[in-house]
PDB file of C-alpha atoms in Angstrom:
ATOM      1  CA  PHE A 960     -13.304  -9.349  15.052  1.00  0.00           C
ATOM      2  CA  LEU A 961     -10.192 -11.053  17.609  1.00  0.00           C
ATOM      3  CA  ARG A 962     -13.552 -12.417  20.075  1.00  0.00           C
ATOM      4  CA  ALA A 963     -14.180 -15.130  17.448  1.00  0.00           C
ATOM      5  CA  ILE A 964     -10.499 -16.993  18.181  1.00  0.00           C
ATOM      6  CA  ASP A 965     -10.890 -18.976  21.899  1.00  0.00           C
ATOM      7  CA  PHE A 966      -8.189 -16.730  23.112  1.00  0.00           C
ATOM      8  CA  THR A 967      -7.705 -18.733  26.103  1.00  0.00           C
ATOM      9  CA  THR A 968      -5.855 -21.451  24.034  1.00  0.00           C
ATOM     10  CA  ILE A 969      -2.070 -20.416  23.340  1.00  0.00           C
ATOM     11  CA  PRO A 970      -2.036 -22.148  20.181  1.00  0.00           C
ATOM     12  CA  ASP A 971      -5.166 -20.762  18.261  1.00  0.00           C
ATOM     13  CA  ARG A 972      -3.926 -17.282  19.624  1.00  0.00           C
ATOM     14  CA  GLN A 973      -0.498 -17.685  18.692  1.00  0.00           C
ATOM     15  CA  LYS A 974      -1.011 -18.504  15.232  1.00  0.00           C
ATOM     16  CA  LEU A 975      -2.759 -15.881  15.017  1.00  0.00           C
ATOM     17  CA  ILE A 976      -0.587 -13.346  15.934  1.00  0.00           C
ATOM     18  CA  ASP A 977       1.501 -15.151  14.018  1.00  0.00           C
ATOM     19  CA  VAL A 978       0.501 -15.274  11.234  1.00  0.00           C
ATOM     20  CA  VAL A 979      -1.365 -11.379  10.295  1.00  0.00           C
ATOM     21  CA  VAL A 980       2.387 -10.292  11.838  1.00  0.00           C
ATOM     22  CA  GLY A 981       4.036 -12.867   8.900  1.00  0.00           C
ATOM     23  CA  ALA A 982       5.812 -14.869  10.749  1.00  0.00           C
ATOM     24  CA  LYS A 983       7.299 -17.502   9.362  1.00  0.00           C
ATOM     25  CA  THR A 984       5.827 -19.976  11.270  1.00  0.00           C
ATOM     26  CA  LEU A 985       2.630 -21.785  11.488  1.00  0.00           C
ATOM     27  CA  ASP A 986       0.910 -24.156  12.764  1.00  0.00           C
ATOM     28  CA  PRO A 987      -1.285 -26.359  11.390  1.00  0.00           C
ATOM     29  CA  VAL A 988      -5.158 -25.247  10.578  1.00  0.00           C
ATOM     30  CA  GLY A 989      -6.665 -26.240  14.139  1.00  0.00           C
ATOM     31  CA  ASP A 990     -10.061 -28.027  12.943  1.00  0.00           C
ATOM     32  CA  ASP A 991     -10.271 -30.901  14.442  1.00  0.00           C
ATOM     33  CA  THR A 992     -12.845 -31.916  11.521  1.00  0.00           C
ATOM     34  CA  LEU A 993     -10.425 -31.181   9.255  1.00  0.00           C
ATOM     35  CA  LYS A 994      -6.880 -33.018  10.306  1.00  0.00           C
ATOM     36  CA  ASN A 995      -7.340 -35.290   7.218  1.00  0.00           C
ATOM     37  CA  ASN A 996      -6.586 -32.812   5.395  1.00  0.00           C
ATOM     38  CA  ASP A 997      -2.755 -32.303   7.584  1.00  0.00           C
ATOM     39  CA  THR A 998      -1.119 -34.905   5.611  1.00  0.00           C
ATOM     40  CA  GLN A 999      -1.546 -34.152   2.202  1.00  0.00           C
ATOM     41  CA  SER A1000      -3.309 -32.145  -0.140  1.00  0.00           C
ATOM     42  CA  VAL A1001      -6.541 -32.664  -1.969  1.00  0.00           C
ATOM     43  CA  ASN A1002      -6.667 -33.576  -5.656  1.00  0.00           C
ATOM     44  CA  TYR A1003      -9.246 -31.478  -6.174  1.00  0.00           C
ATOM     45  CA  GLU A1004      -9.569 -32.461 -10.453  1.00  0.00           C
ATOM     46  CA  GLU A1005     -10.843 -36.146  -9.085  1.00  0.00           C
ATOM     47  CA  THR A1006     -13.416 -34.612  -6.424  1.00  0.00           C
ATOM     48  CA  PRO A1007     -16.290 -34.956  -7.301  1.00  0.00           C
ATOM     49  CA  VAL A1008     -18.269 -30.980  -7.043  1.00  0.00           C
ATOM     50  CA  THR A1009     -20.150 -32.441  -4.365  1.00  0.00           C
ATOM     51  CA  THR A1010     -17.131 -33.056  -1.560  1.00  0.00           C
ATOM     52  CA  SER A1011     -15.702 -29.854  -3.303  1.00  0.00           C
ATOM     53  CA  VAL A1012     -18.974 -28.006  -1.716  1.00  0.00           C
ATOM     54  CA  TYR A1013     -19.697 -29.929   1.229  1.00  0.00           C
ATOM     55  CA  ASP A1014     -15.309 -28.896   2.040  1.00  0.00           C
ATOM     56  CA  VAL A1015     -16.461 -25.488   1.974  1.00  0.00           C
ATOM     57  CA  ILE A1016     -19.153 -25.402   3.318  1.00  0.00           C
ATOM     58  CA  ARG A1017     -17.345 -27.246   5.903  1.00  0.00           C
ATOM     59  CA  LEU A1018     -14.547 -25.074   6.710  1.00  0.00           C
ATOM     60  CA  TRP A1019     -17.724 -22.816   8.374  1.00  0.00           C
ATOM     61  CA  LYS A1020     -17.481 -24.523  11.783  1.00  0.00           C
ATOM     62  CA  SER A1021     -13.469 -23.346  11.858  1.00  0.00           C
ATOM     63  CA  PRO A1022     -12.202 -21.512  14.519  1.00  0.00           C
ATOM     64  CA  ASP A1023      -9.125 -20.557  12.206  1.00  0.00           C
ATOM     65  CA  LEU A1024     -12.237 -19.277   9.425  1.00  0.00           C
ATOM     66  CA  TRP A1025     -14.473 -17.261  11.835  1.00  0.00           C
ATOM     67  CA  PRO A1026     -11.892 -13.781  12.507  1.00  0.00           C
ATOM     68  CA  VAL A1027     -11.248 -13.127   8.791  1.00  0.00           C
ATOM     69  CA  ILE A1028     -14.537 -13.240   7.632  1.00  0.00           C
ATOM     70  CA  PRO A1029     -15.333  -9.618   7.831  1.00  0.00           C
ATOM     71  CA  ILE A1030     -12.650  -8.946   5.916  1.00  0.00           C
ATOM     72  CA  PHE A1031     -13.765 -11.583   3.744  1.00  0.00           C
ATOM     73  CA  ILE A1032     -17.328  -9.594   3.457  1.00  0.00           C
ATOM     74  CA  TYR A1033     -15.685  -5.826   3.356  1.00  0.00           C
ATOM     75  CA  SER A1034     -14.323  -6.517   0.769  1.00  0.00           C
ATOM     76  CA  GLY A1035     -16.463  -8.082  -0.952  1.00  0.00           C
ATOM     77  CA  LEU A1036     -18.497  -4.113   0.081  1.00  0.00           C
ATOM     78  CA  SER A1037     -15.367  -2.850  -0.698  1.00  0.00           C
ATOM     79  CA  LEU A1038     -15.198  -3.475  -4.585  1.00  0.00           C
ATOM     80  CA  THR A1039     -19.126  -2.319  -4.557  1.00  0.00           C
ATOM     81  CA  PHE A1040     -18.173   0.859  -3.864  1.00  0.00           C
ATOM     82  CA  MET A1041     -14.761   1.703  -6.494  1.00  0.00           C
ATOM     83  CA  TYR A1042     -16.437  -0.111  -8.933  1.00  0.00           C
ATOM     84  CA  GLY A1043     -20.405   0.942  -8.331  1.00  0.00           C
ATOM     85  CA  GLU A1044     -20.618   4.005  -6.256  1.00  0.00           C
ATOM     86  CA  PHE A1045     -17.198   5.885  -6.823  1.00  0.00           C
ATOM     87  CA  PRO A1046     -17.090   6.526 -10.957  1.00  0.00           C
ATOM     88  CA  PRO A1047     -20.773   7.458 -11.476  1.00  0.00           C
ATOM     89  CA  LEU A1048     -19.380  11.118  -8.427  1.00  0.00           C
ATOM     90  CA  ILE A1049     -17.493  12.435 -11.495  1.00  0.00           C
ATOM     91  CA  GLU A1050     -20.182  13.549 -14.505  1.00  0.00           C
ATOM     92  CA  ALA A1051     -17.647  13.561 -17.072  1.00  0.00           C
ATOM     93  CA  ASN A1052     -16.783  10.191 -18.777  1.00  0.00           C
ATOM     94  CA  ASN A1053     -13.777  11.940 -19.890  1.00  0.00           C
ATOM     95  CA  ASP A1054     -12.730  12.807 -16.849  1.00  0.00           C
ATOM     96  CA  LYS A1055     -13.493   9.022 -14.844  1.00  0.00           C
ATOM     97  CA  PHE A1056     -11.488   7.544 -17.570  1.00  0.00           C
ATOM     98  CA  TYR A1057      -8.414   9.691 -17.023  1.00  0.00           C
ATOM     99  CA  THR A1058      -9.932   8.405 -12.753  1.00  0.00           C
ATOM    100  CA  MET A1059      -9.774   4.707 -13.083  1.00  0.00           C
ATOM    101  CA  ALA A1060      -7.316   4.838 -14.814  1.00  0.00           C
ATOM    102  CA  VAL A1061      -5.291   6.179 -11.658  1.00  0.00           C
ATOM    103  CA  PHE A1062      -7.218   3.575  -9.695  1.00  0.00           C
ATOM    104  CA  GLY A1063      -5.757   0.793 -11.920  1.00  0.00           C
ATOM    105  CA  ALA A1064      -2.374   2.133 -12.340  1.00  0.00           C
ATOM    106  CA  VAL A1065      -2.016   2.406  -8.473  1.00  0.00           C
ATOM    107  CA  ASP A1066      -3.247  -1.030  -8.554  1.00  0.00           C
ATOM    108  CA  THR A1067      -1.317  -2.582  -9.760  1.00  0.00           C
ATOM    109  CA  ILE A1068       1.931  -0.875  -8.932  1.00  0.00           C
ATOM    110  CA  THR A1069       1.244  -0.731  -5.213  1.00  0.00           C
ATOM    111  CA  ALA A1070       0.564  -4.975  -5.250  1.00  0.00           C
ATOM    112  CA  ILE A1071       3.889  -5.317  -6.406  1.00  0.00           C
ATOM    113  CA  VAL A1072       5.443  -3.194  -3.390  1.00  0.00           C
ATOM    114  CA  ILE A1073       2.833  -4.422  -1.116  1.00  0.00           C
ATOM    115  CA  GLY A1074       3.870  -7.767  -1.776  1.00  0.00           C
ATOM    116  CA  LYS A1075       7.591  -8.229  -1.331  1.00  0.00           C
ATOM    117  CA  LEU A1076       7.120  -5.635   1.789  1.00  0.00           C
ATOM    118  CA  SER A1077       4.692  -7.280   3.993  1.00  0.00           C
ATOM    119  CA  ASP A1078       7.919  -9.572   4.203  1.00  0.00           C
ATOM    120  CA  TYR A1079      10.000  -6.966   5.446  1.00  0.00           C
ATOM    121  CA  VAL A1080       7.548  -6.130   8.067  1.00  0.00           C
ATOM    122  CA  GLY A1081       4.736  -7.429   8.132  1.00  0.00           C
ATOM    123  CA  ARG A1082       1.326  -7.838   7.308  1.00  0.00           C
ATOM    124  CA  LEU A1083       0.176  -6.089  10.037  1.00  0.00           C
ATOM    125  CA  PRO A1084       0.751  -2.284   9.097  1.00  0.00           C
ATOM    126  CA  CYS A1085       0.052  -3.858   4.990  1.00  0.00           C
ATOM    127  CA  LEU A1086      -3.515  -4.283   6.356  1.00  0.00           C
ATOM    128  CA  PHE A1087      -3.371  -0.722   8.549  1.00  0.00           C
ATOM    129  CA  LEU A1088      -2.477   0.843   5.366  1.00  0.00           C
ATOM    130  CA  ALA A1089      -5.237  -1.216   3.254  1.00  0.00           C
ATOM    131  CA  PHE A1090      -8.200   1.087   5.639  1.00  0.00           C
ATOM    132  CA  VAL A1091      -6.303   4.355   6.891  1.00  0.00           C
ATOM    133  CA  SER A1092      -6.401   4.491   2.998  1.00  0.00           C
ATOM    134  CA  HIS A1093      -9.568   3.724   2.117  1.00  0.00           C
ATOM    135  CA  LEU A1094     -11.170   5.396   5.424  1.00  0.00           C
ATOM    136  CA  PHE A1095      -8.884   9.040   3.953  1.00  0.00           C
ATOM    137  CA  VAL A1096     -10.960   8.248   0.677  1.00  0.00           C
ATOM    138  CA  PHE A1097     -14.455   7.704   2.923  1.00  0.00           C
ATOM    139  CA  ILE A1098     -15.038  10.972   5.333  1.00  0.00           C
ATOM    140  CA  VAL A1099     -13.086  12.860   2.464  1.00  0.00           C
ATOM    141  CA  LEU A1100     -15.924  11.257   0.094  1.00  0.00           C
ATOM    142  CA  LEU A1101     -18.283  12.215   3.469  1.00  0.00           C
ATOM    143  CA  LEU A1102     -17.397  15.467   3.928  1.00  0.00           C
ATOM    144  CA  ASN A1103     -18.611  16.110   0.914  1.00  0.00           C
ATOM    145  CA  SER A1104     -21.576  14.700   0.808  1.00  0.00           C
ATOM    146  CA  LEU A1105     -22.071  16.560   3.972  1.00  0.00           C
ATOM    147  CA  GLU A1106     -21.352  20.341   1.473  1.00  0.00           C
ATOM    148  CA  MET A1107     -18.969  20.773   4.039  1.00  0.00           C
ATOM    149  CA  TYR A1108     -15.579  20.271   2.086  1.00  0.00           C
ATOM    150  CA  THR A1109     -17.154  20.889  -1.517  1.00  0.00           C
ATOM    151  CA  ILE A1110     -15.501  18.870  -3.827  1.00  0.00           C
ATOM    152  CA  GLN A1111     -16.131  20.454  -8.194  1.00  0.00           C
ATOM    153  CA  GLN A1112     -16.004  18.534 -11.050  1.00  0.00           C
ATOM    154  CA  SER A1113     -13.101  20.767 -11.869  1.00  0.00           C
ATOM    155  CA  GLN A1114     -10.779  19.811  -9.216  1.00  0.00           C
ATOM    156  CA  LEU A1115      -9.821  16.674 -11.713  1.00  0.00           C
ATOM    157  CA  TYR A1116      -6.947  15.981  -9.340  1.00  0.00           C
ATOM    158  CA  ILE A1117      -8.414  15.240  -6.499  1.00  0.00           C
ATOM    159  CA  TRP A1118     -10.616  12.646  -7.916  1.00  0.00           C
ATOM    160  CA  MET A1119      -7.551  11.321  -8.530  1.00  0.00           C
ATOM    161  CA  LEU A1120      -6.257  11.047  -5.051  1.00  0.00           C
ATOM    162  CA  LEU A1121      -9.129   9.444  -4.162  1.00  0.00           C
ATOM    163  CA  ALA A1122      -8.710   7.039  -7.308  1.00  0.00           C
ATOM    164  CA  ALA A1123      -5.108   6.100  -5.783  1.00  0.00           C
ATOM    165  CA  ALA A1124      -5.798   6.078  -2.435  1.00  0.00           C
ATOM    166  CA  LEU A1125      -8.745   3.435  -3.440  1.00  0.00           C
ATOM    167  CA  GLY A1126      -6.118   2.199  -4.934  1.00  0.00           C
ATOM    168  CA  VAL A1127      -3.872   1.124  -2.386  1.00  0.00           C
ATOM    169  CA  GLY A1128      -6.358   0.082  -0.110  1.00  0.00           C
ATOM    170  CA  ASP A1129      -7.506  -2.564  -2.362  1.00  0.00           C
ATOM    171  CA  ALA A1130      -3.782  -3.401  -3.406  1.00  0.00           C
ATOM    172  CA  SER A1131      -2.938  -3.549   0.111  1.00  0.00           C
ATOM    173  CA  PHE A1132      -5.885  -5.965   1.669  1.00  0.00           C
ATOM    174  CA  ASN A1133      -6.151  -8.301  -1.240  1.00  0.00           C
ATOM    175  CA  THR A1134      -1.941  -9.845  -1.323  1.00  0.00           C
ATOM    176  CA  GLN A1135      -2.800  -9.966   1.770  1.00  0.00           C
ATOM    177  CA  ILE A1136      -5.937 -11.221   2.042  1.00  0.00           C
ATOM    178  CA  TYR A1137      -4.165 -14.160  -0.206  1.00  0.00           C
ATOM    179  CA  THR A1138      -1.406 -14.750   1.871  1.00  0.00           C
ATOM    180  CA  ILE A1139      -2.749 -14.639   5.665  1.00  0.00           C
ATOM    181  CA  ILE A1140      -5.112 -17.115   3.838  1.00  0.00           C
ATOM    182  CA  SER A1141      -2.466 -19.384   2.326  1.00  0.00           C
ATOM    183  CA  ALA A1142      -0.795 -19.248   5.647  1.00  0.00           C
ATOM    184  CA  LEU A1143      -3.897 -20.113   7.920  1.00  0.00           C
ATOM    185  CA  PHE A1144      -5.386 -23.188   5.469  1.00  0.00           C
ATOM    186  CA  GLU A1145      -1.945 -24.150   4.431  1.00  0.00           C
ATOM    187  CA  LYS A1146      -2.675 -27.447   3.428  1.00  0.00           C
ATOM    188  CA  ILE A1147      -6.339 -27.213   2.519  1.00  0.00           C
ATOM    189  CA  PRO A1148      -5.303 -23.037   0.870  1.00  0.00           C
ATOM    190  CA  ALA A1149      -8.175 -23.851  -2.414  1.00  0.00           C
ATOM    191  CA  ILE A1150     -10.734 -24.862   0.455  1.00  0.00           C
ATOM    192  CA  GLY A1151      -9.573 -20.931   2.631  1.00  0.00           C
ATOM    193  CA  HIS A1152      -9.431 -19.302  -1.048  1.00  0.00           C
ATOM    194  CA  ALA A1153     -13.198 -20.852  -2.030  1.00  0.00           C
ATOM    195  CA  ASN A1154     -14.474 -19.587   0.809  1.00  0.00           C
ATOM    196  CA  PHE A1155     -12.491 -16.071   0.460  1.00  0.00           C
ATOM    197  CA  ARG A1156     -14.478 -15.736  -2.827  1.00  0.00           C
ATOM    198  CA  PHE A1157     -17.971 -16.456  -1.547  1.00  0.00           C
ATOM    199  CA  PHE A1158     -18.638 -14.445   0.904  1.00  0.00           C
ATOM    200  CA  GLN A1159     -16.958 -11.748  -0.943  1.00  0.00           C
ATOM    201  CA  SER A1160     -18.738 -12.526  -4.477  1.00  0.00           C
ATOM    202  CA  LEU A1161     -21.691 -12.480  -1.534  1.00  0.00           C
ATOM    203  CA  ALA A1162     -21.355  -9.244  -0.124  1.00  0.00           C
ATOM    204  CA  THR A1163     -20.555  -7.444  -3.888  1.00  0.00           C
ATOM    205  CA  SER A1164     -24.612  -9.554  -5.208  1.00  0.00           C
ATOM    206  CA  VAL A1165     -26.063  -7.987  -2.036  1.00  0.00           C
ATOM    207  CA  ALA A1166     -24.829  -4.447  -1.807  1.00  0.00           C
ATOM    208  CA  PHE A1167     -25.474  -4.317  -5.160  1.00  0.00           C
ATOM    209  CA  PHE A1168     -28.984  -4.405  -4.288  1.00  0.00           C
ATOM    210  CA  THR A1169     -29.849  -3.449  -2.197  1.00  0.00           C
ATOM    211  CA  GLU A1170     -28.332  -0.327  -3.969  1.00  0.00           C
ATOM    212  CA  TYR A1171     -30.159  -0.396  -7.068  1.00  0.00           C
ATOM    213  CA  SER A1172     -33.192  -2.323  -5.773  1.00  0.00           C
ATOM    214  CA  THR A1173     -34.399   0.925  -3.640  1.00  0.00           C
TER     215      THR A1173
END
């Protein structure tokens, strides 16, 4: 997704690097159409709904948004998998409850730990941890579906391990996405977060619709 940034311009390249690795000092948002928002925050309590929607759509022209859109979409797709695809793989209701309880507990704890850890190691290692955690689950379940490695329903500890890995990935993504948005759009964070929710919800709804309409 890094191709969306114009790497021929040093400010764009440096800003993306600074945001991902967690640098403290960041350049202002580079979209010329949004420079009026750089000097003061927008009071959305007094802003008409139509104007707010227009600001959200107008941000689509900003090169600062393009590289993170795939992450927003993946976040929505992962929600579909975690809440719509993973639980039905476990047949017993009690086991399903215990497994998703592990997911929720690990998600909560990891969010606290990663939130602190990213201040020291930067955002990139935390995002890498999220991708690796989810990739581990996808590989194990792929092998299971291909009958190259069979997970028995009685092997509750394996389902819990997979749920824990999903929790680690989900917490890592969520904590870093919000901080990246706040850093990229420090003068207009509400518009940035609105775009995140838009693309995330769009991906989730499309994934659920296509899965259960076939």
